[in-house]
Amino acid sequence: MSIEINHVSKYFGDFKALEQIQLSIKKGELIALLGPSGSGKTSLLRIIAGLESASEGSIFFNDQDMTDVDAVSRHVGFVFQHYALFSHMTVADNISYGLRVRSRRVRPSKKEINEKVDELLNLVKLDGLQKRYPSQLSGGQRQRVALARALAVQPEVLLLDEPFGALDAKVRKELRRWLRNLHNQFDVTSIFVTHDQEEAMDVADRIVVMNKGRIEQIGTPDEVYENPNSPFVFDFLGNVNLFKGRVQEGNLTSGTITLRTSGSPKHENKEVVGYIRPHQMELHQSHIEGAFPIKITHIQPVGPIVFIEAEKVNEGELIDIELPKNEFTPLGLKIGDTVYSRPNQVHVFSPEEFSI
Ligand code: ATP
C-alpha cells in the first residue's frame, strides 16, 4: 500500500502542531519519523491511522482518499510505546483479538485462529507462551506480543509509535533487527516514530526529519547524515564540529584557521558557520595545505573506530575526530602530541539557513 500525504496541517486551538506536511511513501517502505519531542511525529502518525483528523490536507492509501475514513476501516496495524495489551486476556487471546471480533462472515474458524496464533508466536519467538498473561512477560516480550497482535489481521500498513521506547538498550537493538526482518517478510508499508537517531538510521529505508511541525528533510539514512540540508538536521543526526567565521573567495576564516569550502557564491562575504562531522577530519603528522595544528587531549578506541578529542592550538576550543583504528594506529600518536588536522568536507550554513 502506498501512502500519499498532501499538504496536511493540524491545529490544536491556535497552536499549529503540523504545517503543510507533504510526504509520499512507497509500498513496502519502512519509514522513520524522527524529531525532538513536540515536533509533531505522533500527531502525524495518528492522522495517518485515522485516530486524529487533519485540519487541512488529505491522505491517500494507494489511489483511495482516506481523509474522512474512520480508523477501523483503514485496516492499519498500530503498536504503541506502552504495550496496550489487554491485561485480563492471555497472550493467545490478545494476539487473536482482531480476528475474533471480525463479523461472522469473514471470521476464521477456531482452528484457523489457533494455527494463526501459533504461527505468529513462532515468528515473534514466543513459542509456548500462549497461556501466559501480559503481567507474566518481560517488557520486550510484551512488545513482541503487541506486534504479533497488530500483524494478525494482515494489515497493509503498520504504524508504530516509539515501539521500543520503554525498553533497555540491548533489547531495543534486538527488536529493531527483528522489526526489520518482520517488515520484509510481511511486505507491509511501515511507519515508525522515534526520537532516537541511531534507531532511525539502523532500521529505516528513509528518514523523515521533523522539527516544529514541519519536515526538514527526507532521505535515506546515508543522505540525511552525509548531506544534511539544514543546521538543525546536521545537529540532530550526530556529533559535529563548528567553525564560526567569514567566507572570502571560498575560504572560511575562523580565528587563525582557514578552511577551504565548496565555494558557493551564496556564502561569499558572509558570517557563516562551518559544520564538519568527526569522521570528515583527517589527521596528519606534519603540516599540509589546508591543515591546522591540534593537540591531542583524549584517545578512546571503541571496536574498529578511534575517537580522538583535540584542542585547536591558538584557539583553545576542542574538536572531535573519528578515525578507523587501522589508520590511527600506524601514526603512533599519544595524548599531548601536536599534529595537523584537515577537513575533507565542510558544510557551510549562512544566517538565513538558521531560520528555524
Ligand atoms: P513526543 O516525542 O514528545 O511524543 P511528538 O514529536 O510526537 O513528541 P506530538 O505529540 O505530535 O509531538 O505533539 C506536537 C505538538 O502538538 C506538541 O507541542 C504537543 O504539545 C501538541 N499537542 C499534541 N496533541 C495535542 C492535543 N490533543 N491538544 C493540544 N496540543 C497537542
mmCIF file of C-alpha atoms and ligand atoms in Angstrom:
data_model
loop_
_atom_site.group_PDB
_atom_site.id
_atom_site.type_symbol
_atom_site.label_atom_id
_atom_site.label_comp_id
_atom_site.label_asym_id
_atom_site.label_seq_id
_atom_site.Cartn_x
_atom_site.Cartn_y
_atom_site.Cartn_z
ATOM 1 C CA MET A 1 0.000 0.000 0.000
ATOM 2 C CA SER A 2 1.467 3.375 -0.952
ATOM 3 C CA ILE A 3 0.642 6.385 1.210
ATOM 4 C CA GLU A 4 0.321 9.955 -0.009
ATOM 5 C CA ILE A 5 0.121 12.791 2.491
ATOM 6 C CA ASN A 6 -0.924 16.029 0.786
ATOM 7 C CA HIS A 7 -0.425 19.392 2.491
ATOM 8 C CA VAL A 8 -1.582 18.151 5.875
ATOM 9 C CA SER A 9 -1.760 20.703 8.694
ATOM 10 C CA LYS A 10 -3.039 20.198 12.221
ATOM 11 C CA TYR A 11 -4.187 22.853 14.672
ATOM 12 C CA PHE A 12 -4.939 22.352 18.343
ATOM 13 C CA GLY A 13 -6.839 25.580 19.006
ATOM 14 C CA ASP A 14 -4.472 28.315 17.826
ATOM 15 C CA PHE A 15 -1.428 26.054 18.049
ATOM 16 C CA LYS A 16 -0.118 24.682 14.764
ATOM 17 C CA ALA A 17 1.214 21.187 15.530
ATOM 18 C CA LEU A 18 1.754 20.273 11.841
ATOM 19 C CA GLU A 19 2.326 22.622 8.950
ATOM 20 C CA GLN A 20 1.866 21.637 5.308
ATOM 21 C CA ILE A 21 3.191 18.101 5.523
ATOM 22 C CA GLN A 22 3.889 16.647 2.100
ATOM 23 C CA LEU A 23 5.095 13.052 2.011
ATOM 24 C CA SER A 24 4.933 10.145 -0.471
ATOM 25 C CA ILE A 25 5.628 6.678 0.885
ATOM 26 C CA LYS A 26 6.117 3.744 -1.454
ATOM 27 C CA LYS A 27 4.563 0.327 -0.949
ATOM 28 C CA GLY A 28 6.779 -1.813 1.275
ATOM 29 C CA GLU A 29 8.906 1.060 2.597
ATOM 30 C CA LEU A 30 9.981 1.291 6.233
ATOM 31 C CA ILE A 31 9.891 4.957 7.181
ATOM 32 C CA ALA A 32 11.106 6.594 10.392
ATOM 33 C CA LEU A 33 9.544 9.843 11.598
ATOM 34 C CA LEU A 34 12.441 11.311 13.540
ATOM 35 C CA GLY A 35 12.495 14.513 15.562
ATOM 36 C CA PRO A 36 12.721 16.017 19.020
ATOM 37 C CA SER A 37 9.867 15.992 21.498
ATOM 38 C CA GLY A 38 6.935 18.102 20.320
ATOM 39 C CA SER A 39 7.979 18.111 16.639
ATOM 40 C CA GLY A 40 4.657 16.557 15.595
ATOM 41 C CA LYS A 41 5.647 12.923 14.955
ATOM 42 C CA THR A 42 2.846 11.333 16.953
ATOM 43 C CA SER A 43 0.254 13.765 15.605
ATOM 44 C CA LEU A 44 1.212 12.828 12.044
ATOM 45 C CA LEU A 45 1.117 9.097 12.814
ATOM 46 C CA ARG A 46 -2.301 9.432 14.444
ATOM 47 C CA ILE A 47 -3.619 11.316 11.420
ATOM 48 C CA ILE A 48 -2.358 8.544 9.116
ATOM 49 C CA ALA A 49 -4.048 5.985 11.404
ATOM 50 C CA GLY A 50 -7.323 7.922 11.419
ATOM 51 C CA LEU A 51 -7.188 8.372 15.205
ATOM 52 C CA GLU A 52 -6.947 12.131 14.690
ATOM 53 C CA SER A 53 -8.331 14.236 11.847
ATOM 54 C CA ALA A 54 -6.260 16.633 9.756
ATOM 55 C CA SER A 55 -7.247 20.309 9.946
ATOM 56 C CA GLU A 56 -6.189 20.735 6.316
ATOM 57 C CA GLY A 57 -4.984 18.463 3.545
ATOM 58 C CA SER A 58 -5.669 14.874 2.513
ATOM 59 C CA ILE A 59 -4.375 11.316 2.986
ATOM 60 C CA PHE A 60 -4.444 8.679 0.261
ATOM 61 C CA PHE A 61 -3.780 4.934 0.573
ATOM 62 C CA ASN A 62 -2.989 3.805 -2.975
ATOM 63 C CA ASP A 63 -5.489 5.829 -5.016
ATOM 64 C CA GLN A 64 -8.130 5.876 -2.322
ATOM 65 C CA ASP A 65 -8.911 9.061 -0.423
ATOM 66 C CA MET A 66 -8.807 8.086 3.284
ATOM 67 C CA THR A 67 -9.067 11.588 4.716
ATOM 68 C CA ASP A 68 -12.563 11.076 6.120
ATOM 69 C CA VAL A 69 -12.413 7.305 6.603
ATOM 70 C CA ASP A 70 -12.507 6.159 10.234
ATOM 71 C CA ALA A 71 -9.622 4.308 11.903
ATOM 72 C CA VAL A 72 -11.273 0.869 11.885
ATOM 73 C CA SER A 73 -11.987 1.000 8.154
ATOM 74 C CA ARG A 74 -8.388 1.964 7.317
ATOM 75 C CA HIS A 75 -7.160 -1.532 8.295
ATOM 76 C CA VAL A 76 -3.859 -0.404 9.753
ATOM 77 C CA GLY A 77 -1.897 -2.214 12.452
ATOM 78 C CA PHE A 78 -0.933 0.019 15.354
ATOM 79 C CA VAL A 79 1.692 -0.509 18.065
ATOM 80 C CA PHE A 80 2.135 1.980 20.895
ATOM 81 C CA GLN A 81 5.082 2.664 23.184
ATOM 82 C CA HIS A 82 3.245 1.387 26.204
ATOM 83 C CA TYR A 83 2.163 -2.080 25.364
ATOM 84 C CA ALA A 84 -1.555 -1.595 25.135
ATOM 85 C CA LEU A 85 -2.277 -5.277 25.706
ATOM 86 C CA PHE A 86 -5.466 -6.435 27.360
ATOM 87 C CA SER A 87 -4.229 -7.428 30.806
ATOM 88 C CA HIS A 88 -7.122 -9.804 31.519
ATOM 89 C CA MET A 89 -6.501 -11.795 28.331
ATOM 90 C CA THR A 90 -3.856 -14.449 27.685
ATOM 91 C CA VAL A 91 -1.165 -13.912 25.072
ATOM 92 C CA ALA A 92 -3.114 -16.079 22.603
ATOM 93 C CA ASP A 93 -6.333 -14.128 23.165
ATOM 94 C CA ASN A 94 -4.513 -10.823 22.812
ATOM 95 C CA ILE A 95 -2.987 -11.866 19.507
ATOM 96 C CA SER A 96 -6.208 -13.284 18.093
ATOM 97 C CA TYR A 97 -8.386 -10.393 19.286
ATOM 98 C CA GLY A 98 -8.571 -8.659 15.908
ATOM 99 C CA LEU A 99 -9.576 -11.917 14.205
ATOM 100 C CA ARG A 100 -12.164 -12.884 16.818
ATOM 101 C CA VAL A 101 -14.026 -9.565 16.695
ATOM 102 C CA ARG A 102 -14.497 -9.752 12.929
ATOM 103 C CA SER A 103 -18.032 -10.130 11.645
ATOM 104 C CA ARG A 104 -19.116 -13.762 11.375
ATOM 105 C CA ARG A 105 -18.967 -13.684 7.576
ATOM 106 C CA VAL A 106 -15.201 -13.079 7.495
ATOM 107 C CA ARG A 107 -14.201 -14.554 10.872
ATOM 108 C CA PRO A 108 -11.790 -17.503 10.597
ATOM 109 C CA SER A 109 -12.685 -20.796 12.311
ATOM 110 C CA LYS A 110 -11.376 -21.559 15.802
ATOM 111 C CA LYS A 111 -8.872 -23.982 14.307
ATOM 112 C CA GLU A 112 -7.620 -21.387 11.819
ATOM 113 C CA ILE A 113 -7.304 -18.806 14.601
ATOM 114 C CA ASN A 114 -5.260 -21.216 16.746
ATOM 115 C CA GLU A 115 -2.996 -22.001 13.808
ATOM 116 C CA LYS A 116 -2.508 -18.305 13.113
ATOM 117 C CA VAL A 117 -1.645 -17.626 16.764
ATOM 118 C CA ASP A 118 0.934 -20.449 16.741
ATOM 119 C CA GLU A 119 2.425 -19.166 13.515
ATOM 120 C CA LEU A 120 2.702 -15.599 14.862
ATOM 121 C CA LEU A 121 4.147 -16.737 18.193
ATOM 122 C CA ASN A 122 6.776 -18.661 16.301
ATOM 123 C CA LEU A 123 7.522 -15.589 14.213
ATOM 124 C CA VAL A 124 7.989 -13.341 17.247
ATOM 125 C CA LYS A 125 9.928 -16.113 19.027
ATOM 126 C CA LEU A 126 7.475 -16.593 21.875
ATOM 127 C CA ASP A 127 6.533 -20.214 21.208
ATOM 128 C CA GLY A 128 4.788 -21.911 24.073
ATOM 129 C CA LEU A 129 3.718 -18.712 25.858
ATOM 130 C CA GLN A 130 0.102 -18.796 24.600
ATOM 131 C CA LYS A 131 -1.412 -19.155 28.058
ATOM 132 C CA ARG A 132 0.608 -16.506 29.866
ATOM 133 C CA TYR A 133 -0.895 -13.158 30.868
ATOM 134 C CA PRO A 134 0.843 -9.860 29.986
ATOM 135 C CA SER A 135 1.891 -9.368 33.638
ATOM 136 C CA GLN A 136 3.913 -12.598 33.366
ATOM 137 C CA LEU A 137 6.037 -11.295 30.468
ATOM 138 C CA SER A 138 9.080 -9.040 30.230
ATOM 139 C CA GLY A 139 8.769 -5.629 28.537
ATOM 140 C CA GLY A 140 10.408 -6.891 25.347
ATOM 141 C CA GLN A 141 8.134 -9.932 25.247
ATOM 142 C CA ARG A 142 5.034 -7.777 25.719
ATOM 143 C CA GLN A 143 6.061 -5.551 22.872
ATOM 144 C CA ARG A 144 6.539 -8.582 20.647
ATOM 145 C CA VAL A 145 3.026 -9.736 21.554
ATOM 146 C CA ALA A 146 1.755 -6.256 20.627
ATOM 147 C CA LEU A 147 3.449 -6.588 17.248
ATOM 148 C CA ALA A 148 2.077 -10.079 16.698
ATOM 149 C CA ARG A 149 -1.392 -8.736 17.519
ATOM 150 C CA ALA A 150 -1.005 -5.895 15.036
ATOM 151 C CA LEU A 151 0.183 -8.313 12.341
ATOM 152 C CA ALA A 152 -2.545 -10.928 12.973
ATOM 153 C CA VAL A 153 -5.086 -9.082 10.848
ATOM 154 C CA GLN A 154 -2.551 -8.818 7.996
ATOM 155 C CA PRO A 155 -2.569 -5.046 7.719
ATOM 156 C CA GLU A 156 -1.052 -3.468 4.640
ATOM 157 C CA VAL A 157 0.056 -0.515 6.771
ATOM 158 C CA LEU A 158 1.823 -0.888 10.120
ATOM 159 C CA LEU A 159 2.189 2.191 12.333
ATOM 160 C CA LEU A 160 4.456 2.126 15.380
ATOM 161 C CA ASP A 161 4.744 4.923 17.936
ATOM 162 C CA GLU A 162 8.078 4.672 19.779
ATOM 163 C CA PRO A 163 7.529 0.910 19.924
ATOM 164 C CA PHE A 164 10.741 0.214 21.807
ATOM 165 C CA GLY A 165 10.956 3.450 23.773
ATOM 166 C CA ALA A 166 10.377 1.888 27.165
ATOM 167 C CA LEU A 167 12.921 -0.918 26.779
ATOM 168 C CA ASP A 168 16.594 -1.135 27.680
ATOM 169 C CA ALA A 169 19.300 -0.553 25.064
ATOM 170 C CA LYS A 170 20.163 -4.202 24.386
ATOM 171 C CA VAL A 171 16.559 -5.348 23.948
ATOM 172 C CA ARG A 172 15.837 -2.298 21.789
ATOM 173 C CA LYS A 173 18.638 -3.229 19.443
ATOM 174 C CA GLU A 174 17.464 -6.825 19.157
ATOM 175 C CA LEU A 175 13.883 -5.790 18.487
ATOM 176 C CA ARG A 176 14.961 -3.284 15.837
ATOM 177 C CA ARG A 177 16.659 -6.002 13.776
ATOM 178 C CA TRP A 178 13.749 -8.199 14.267
ATOM 179 C CA LEU A 179 11.257 -5.486 13.202
ATOM 180 C CA ARG A 180 13.278 -5.004 10.031
ATOM 181 C CA ASN A 181 13.090 -8.726 9.214
ATOM 182 C CA LEU A 182 9.431 -8.917 10.054
ATOM 183 C CA HIS A 183 8.685 -5.897 7.891
ATOM 184 C CA ASN A 184 10.453 -7.560 4.943
ATOM 185 C CA GLN A 185 8.618 -10.855 5.426
ATOM 186 C CA PHE A 186 5.178 -9.294 5.661
ATOM 187 C CA ASP A 187 5.619 -6.864 2.803
ATOM 188 C CA VAL A 188 3.792 -4.152 4.731
ATOM 189 C CA THR A 189 4.334 -0.428 4.494
ATOM 190 C CA SER A 190 5.585 0.607 7.933
ATOM 191 C CA ILE A 191 5.987 3.989 9.589
ATOM 192 C CA PHE A 192 7.544 4.272 12.995
ATOM 193 C CA VAL A 193 8.051 7.231 15.285
ATOM 194 C CA THR A 194 11.294 7.697 17.157
ATOM 195 C CA HIS A 195 13.344 10.472 18.676
ATOM 196 C CA ASP A 196 16.430 8.250 18.615
ATOM 197 C CA GLN A 197 18.599 8.987 15.569
ATOM 198 C CA GLU A 198 20.578 5.775 15.917
ATOM 199 C CA GLU A 199 17.366 3.762 15.873
ATOM 200 C CA ALA A 200 16.131 5.566 12.760
ATOM 201 C CA MET A 201 19.497 5.061 10.991
ATOM 202 C CA ASP A 202 19.601 1.403 11.921
ATOM 203 C CA VAL A 203 16.165 0.392 10.695
ATOM 204 C CA ALA A 204 14.632 2.783 8.207
ATOM 205 C CA ASP A 205 14.739 2.813 4.406
ATOM 206 C CA ARG A 206 14.117 6.556 4.570
ATOM 207 C CA ILE A 207 14.084 9.016 7.431
ATOM 208 C CA VAL A 208 11.693 11.957 7.676
ATOM 209 C CA VAL A 209 13.346 14.521 9.943
ATOM 210 C CA MET A 210 10.746 16.702 11.681
ATOM 211 C CA ASN A 211 11.137 19.952 13.572
ATOM 212 C CA LYS A 212 8.443 22.234 14.947
ATOM 213 C CA GLY A 213 5.634 20.634 12.945
ATOM 214 C CA ARG A 214 7.487 20.744 9.649
ATOM 215 C CA ILE A 215 9.535 18.310 7.587
ATOM 216 C CA GLU A 216 13.159 19.442 7.496
ATOM 217 C CA GLN A 217 14.487 16.698 5.239
ATOM 218 C CA ILE A 218 13.539 13.348 3.753
ATOM 219 C CA GLY A 219 16.210 10.895 2.679
ATOM 220 C CA THR A 220 17.977 7.600 3.192
ATOM 221 C CA PRO A 221 19.952 7.354 6.452
ATOM 222 C CA ASP A 222 23.123 7.990 4.467
ATOM 223 C CA GLU A 223 21.711 11.038 2.683
ATOM 224 C CA VAL A 224 20.471 12.798 5.802
ATOM 225 C CA TYR A 225 23.680 12.008 7.704
ATOM 226 C CA GLU A 226 26.155 12.932 4.971
ATOM 227 C CA ASN A 227 24.194 15.682 3.258
ATOM 228 C CA PRO A 228 22.052 17.437 5.842
ATOM 229 C CA ASN A 229 20.201 20.345 4.256
ATOM 230 C CA SER A 230 19.965 22.490 7.390
ATOM 231 C CA PRO A 231 21.879 23.185 10.603
ATOM 232 C CA PHE A 232 19.040 21.524 12.518
ATOM 233 C CA VAL A 233 19.394 18.204 10.660
ATOM 234 C CA PHE A 234 23.163 18.359 10.976
ATOM 235 C CA ASP A 235 22.988 18.792 14.732
ATOM 236 C CA PHE A 236 20.187 16.333 15.295
ATOM 237 C CA LEU A 237 21.789 13.479 13.358
ATOM 238 C CA GLY A 238 25.154 13.233 15.018
ATOM 239 C CA ASN A 239 28.210 14.811 16.502
ATOM 240 C CA VAL A 240 29.551 17.906 14.785
ATOM 241 C CA ASN A 241 32.486 20.357 14.912
ATOM 242 C CA LEU A 242 31.542 24.004 14.382
ATOM 243 C CA PHE A 243 33.739 26.705 12.853
ATOM 244 C CA LYS A 244 32.256 30.208 13.010
ATOM 245 C CA GLY A 245 33.780 32.734 10.650
ATOM 246 C CA ARG A 246 33.618 34.587 7.364
ATOM 247 C CA VAL A 247 33.880 33.300 3.801
ATOM 248 C CA GLN A 248 36.082 35.104 1.321
ATOM 249 C CA GLU A 249 36.959 33.690 -2.088
ATOM 250 C CA GLY A 250 35.673 30.335 -0.937
ATOM 251 C CA ASN A 251 37.869 30.226 2.162
ATOM 252 C CA LEU A 252 36.264 30.162 5.593
ATOM 253 C CA THR A 253 38.411 32.001 8.118
ATOM 254 C CA SER A 254 37.646 31.129 11.730
ATOM 255 C CA GLY A 255 40.141 32.757 14.113
ATOM 256 C CA THR A 256 43.580 31.641 12.960
ATOM 257 C CA ILE A 257 42.165 28.717 10.972
ATOM 258 C CA THR A 258 41.376 28.850 7.270
ATOM 259 C CA LEU A 259 39.282 26.113 5.693
ATOM 260 C CA ARG A 260 38.554 25.540 2.020
ATOM 261 C CA THR A 261 34.813 25.339 1.294
ATOM 262 C CA SER A 262 32.911 24.275 -1.814
ATOM 263 C CA GLY A 263 32.880 27.969 -2.722
ATOM 264 C CA SER A 264 29.159 28.529 -3.059
ATOM 265 C CA PRO A 265 28.514 32.181 -4.078
ATOM 266 C CA LYS A 266 25.647 32.441 -1.585
ATOM 267 C CA HIS A 267 28.137 32.285 1.287
ATOM 268 C CA GLU A 268 30.656 34.735 -0.146
ATOM 269 C CA ASN A 269 31.430 37.670 2.179
ATOM 270 C CA LYS A 270 29.061 36.393 4.850
ATOM 271 C CA GLU A 271 29.388 35.436 8.503
ATOM 272 C CA VAL A 272 28.732 31.705 8.433
ATOM 273 C CA VAL A 273 29.096 28.516 10.419
ATOM 274 C CA GLY A 274 31.074 25.588 9.009
ATOM 275 C CA TYR A 275 29.848 22.132 10.066
ATOM 276 C CA ILE A 276 32.196 19.159 9.973
ATOM 277 C CA ARG A 277 31.475 15.622 11.140
ATOM 278 C CA PRO A 278 34.228 13.975 13.237
ATOM 279 C CA HIS A 279 34.828 11.311 10.572
ATOM 280 C CA GLN A 280 35.444 14.051 7.993
ATOM 281 C CA MET A 281 38.538 15.325 9.848
ATOM 282 C CA GLU A 282 41.860 13.938 8.590
ATOM 283 C CA LEU A 283 44.935 13.646 10.801
ATOM 284 C CA HIS A 284 48.490 14.327 9.532
ATOM 285 C CA GLN A 285 51.810 14.178 11.364
ATOM 286 C CA SER A 286 53.242 17.184 9.561
ATOM 287 C CA HIS A 287 51.691 20.302 8.124
ATOM 288 C CA ILE A 288 50.000 20.048 4.749
ATOM 289 C CA GLU A 289 47.994 22.626 2.859
ATOM 290 C CA GLY A 290 44.637 23.449 4.450
ATOM 291 C CA ALA A 291 45.500 21.784 7.766
ATOM 292 C CA PHE A 292 45.644 23.444 11.194
ATOM 293 C CA PRO A 293 47.533 22.392 14.325
ATOM 294 C CA ILE A 294 45.800 20.498 17.124
ATOM 295 C CA LYS A 295 46.964 18.997 20.400
ATOM 296 C CA ILE A 296 45.548 15.586 21.301
ATOM 297 C CA THR A 297 43.755 15.576 24.673
ATOM 298 C CA HIS A 298 41.963 12.205 24.672
ATOM 299 C CA ILE A 299 42.120 8.900 22.758
ATOM 300 C CA GLN A 300 39.340 6.336 23.051
ATOM 301 C CA PRO A 301 39.407 3.220 20.886
ATOM 302 C CA VAL A 302 35.986 1.560 20.530
ATOM 303 C CA GLY A 303 35.977 -1.503 18.287
ATOM 304 C CA PRO A 304 37.215 -0.565 14.815
ATOM 305 C CA ILE A 305 36.990 3.218 15.449
ATOM 306 C CA VAL A 306 39.231 5.522 17.486
ATOM 307 C CA PHE A 307 37.548 8.590 18.994
ATOM 308 C CA ILE A 308 40.012 11.444 19.412
ATOM 309 C CA GLU A 309 39.490 14.714 21.230
ATOM 310 C CA ALA A 310 41.923 17.524 20.465
ATOM 311 C CA GLU A 311 42.415 21.192 21.214
ATOM 312 C CA LYS A 312 42.818 23.693 18.396
ATOM 313 C CA VAL A 313 46.274 25.196 19.013
ATOM 314 C CA ASN A 314 45.936 29.021 19.375
ATOM 315 C CA GLU A 315 42.146 28.780 19.632
ATOM 316 C CA GLY A 316 41.726 26.546 22.654
ATOM 317 C CA GLU A 317 38.413 25.029 21.538
ATOM 318 C CA LEU A 318 38.001 21.268 21.423
ATOM 319 C CA ILE A 319 37.199 19.244 18.335
ATOM 320 C CA ASP A 320 36.237 15.610 17.821
ATOM 321 C CA ILE A 321 37.828 13.341 15.270
ATOM 322 C CA GLU A 322 36.982 9.750 14.367
ATOM 323 C CA LEU A 323 39.451 7.548 12.525
ATOM 324 C CA PRO A 324 39.438 3.863 11.655
ATOM 325 C CA LYS A 325 41.810 2.059 14.013
ATOM 326 C CA ASN A 326 43.952 0.809 11.112
ATOM 327 C CA GLU A 327 44.591 4.421 10.046
ATOM 328 C CA PHE A 328 45.198 5.783 13.550
ATOM 329 C CA THR A 329 47.485 3.078 14.958
ATOM 330 C CA PRO A 330 50.356 3.465 12.416
ATOM 331 C CA LEU A 331 50.564 7.177 13.293
ATOM 332 C CA GLY A 332 51.795 6.145 16.778
ATOM 333 C CA LEU A 333 50.181 9.164 18.451
ATOM 334 C CA LYS A 334 49.638 9.750 22.166
ATOM 335 C CA ILE A 335 47.957 12.336 24.384
ATOM 336 C CA GLY A 336 49.828 15.665 24.324
ATOM 337 C CA ASP A 337 51.167 15.236 20.753
ATOM 338 C CA THR A 338 50.651 18.117 18.363
ATOM 339 C CA VAL A 339 49.513 17.107 14.880
ATOM 340 C CA TYR A 340 47.607 18.642 11.968
ATOM 341 C CA SER A 341 44.011 18.219 11.002
ATOM 342 C CA ARG A 342 42.256 18.984 7.748
ATOM 343 C CA PRO A 343 38.581 18.511 6.973
ATOM 344 C CA ASN A 344 37.832 16.689 3.751
ATOM 345 C CA GLN A 345 34.358 18.206 3.648
ATOM 346 C CA VAL A 346 32.924 21.411 5.129
ATOM 347 C CA HIS A 347 29.188 22.140 5.089
ATOM 348 C CA VAL A 348 28.593 25.864 5.300
ATOM 349 C CA PHE A 349 25.361 27.446 6.506
ATOM 350 C CA SER A 350 24.672 31.177 6.385
ATOM 351 C CA PRO A 351 22.382 33.011 8.844
ATOM 352 C CA GLU A 352 19.287 32.742 6.645
ATOM 353 C CA GLU A 353 19.595 28.952 6.737
ATOM 354 C CA PHE A 354 19.218 29.091 10.525
ATOM 355 C CA SER A 355 15.683 30.381 10.225
ATOM 356 C CA ILE A 356 14.064 27.552 12.178
HETATM 357 P P1 ATP B 1 6.990 13.332 21.638
HETATM 358 O O1 ATP B 1 8.259 12.749 21.079
HETATM 359 O O2 ATP B 1 7.211 14.108 22.900
HETATM 360 O O3 ATP B 1 5.860 12.360 21.699
HETATM 361 P P2 ATP B 1 5.966 14.383 19.121
HETATM 362 O O4 ATP B 1 7.002 14.808 18.144
HETATM 363 O O5 ATP B 1 5.319 13.061 18.895
HETATM 364 O O6 ATP B 1 6.545 14.497 20.588
HETATM 365 P P3 ATP B 1 3.291 15.439 19.154
HETATM 366 O O7 ATP B 1 2.847 14.533 20.251
HETATM 367 O O8 ATP B 1 2.794 15.162 17.799
HETATM 368 O O9 ATP B 1 4.878 15.545 19.120
HETATM 369 O O10 ATP B 1 2.922 16.925 19.557
HETATM 370 C C1 ATP B 1 3.202 18.038 18.730
HETATM 371 C C2 ATP B 1 2.738 19.296 19.432
HETATM 372 O O11 ATP B 1 1.310 19.311 19.480
HETATM 373 C C3 ATP B 1 3.232 19.400 20.868
HETATM 374 O O12 ATP B 1 3.585 20.748 21.118
HETATM 375 C C4 ATP B 1 2.027 18.997 21.684
HETATM 376 O O13 ATP B 1 2.029 19.642 22.938
HETATM 377 C C5 ATP B 1 0.857 19.431 20.835
HETATM 378 N N1 ATP B 1 -0.300 18.547 21.010
HETATM 379 C C6 ATP B 1 -0.368 17.236 20.731
HETATM 380 N N2 ATP B 1 -1.590 16.734 20.998
HETATM 381 C C7 ATP B 1 -2.326 17.763 21.461
HETATM 382 C C8 ATP B 1 -3.678 17.910 21.914
HETATM 383 N N3 ATP B 1 -4.525 16.876 21.910
HETATM 384 N N4 ATP B 1 -4.067 19.131 22.331
HETATM 385 C C9 ATP B 1 -3.238 20.192 22.314
HETATM 386 N N5 ATP B 1 -1.950 20.132 21.897
HETATM 387 C C10 ATP B 1 -1.499 18.941 21.474
#
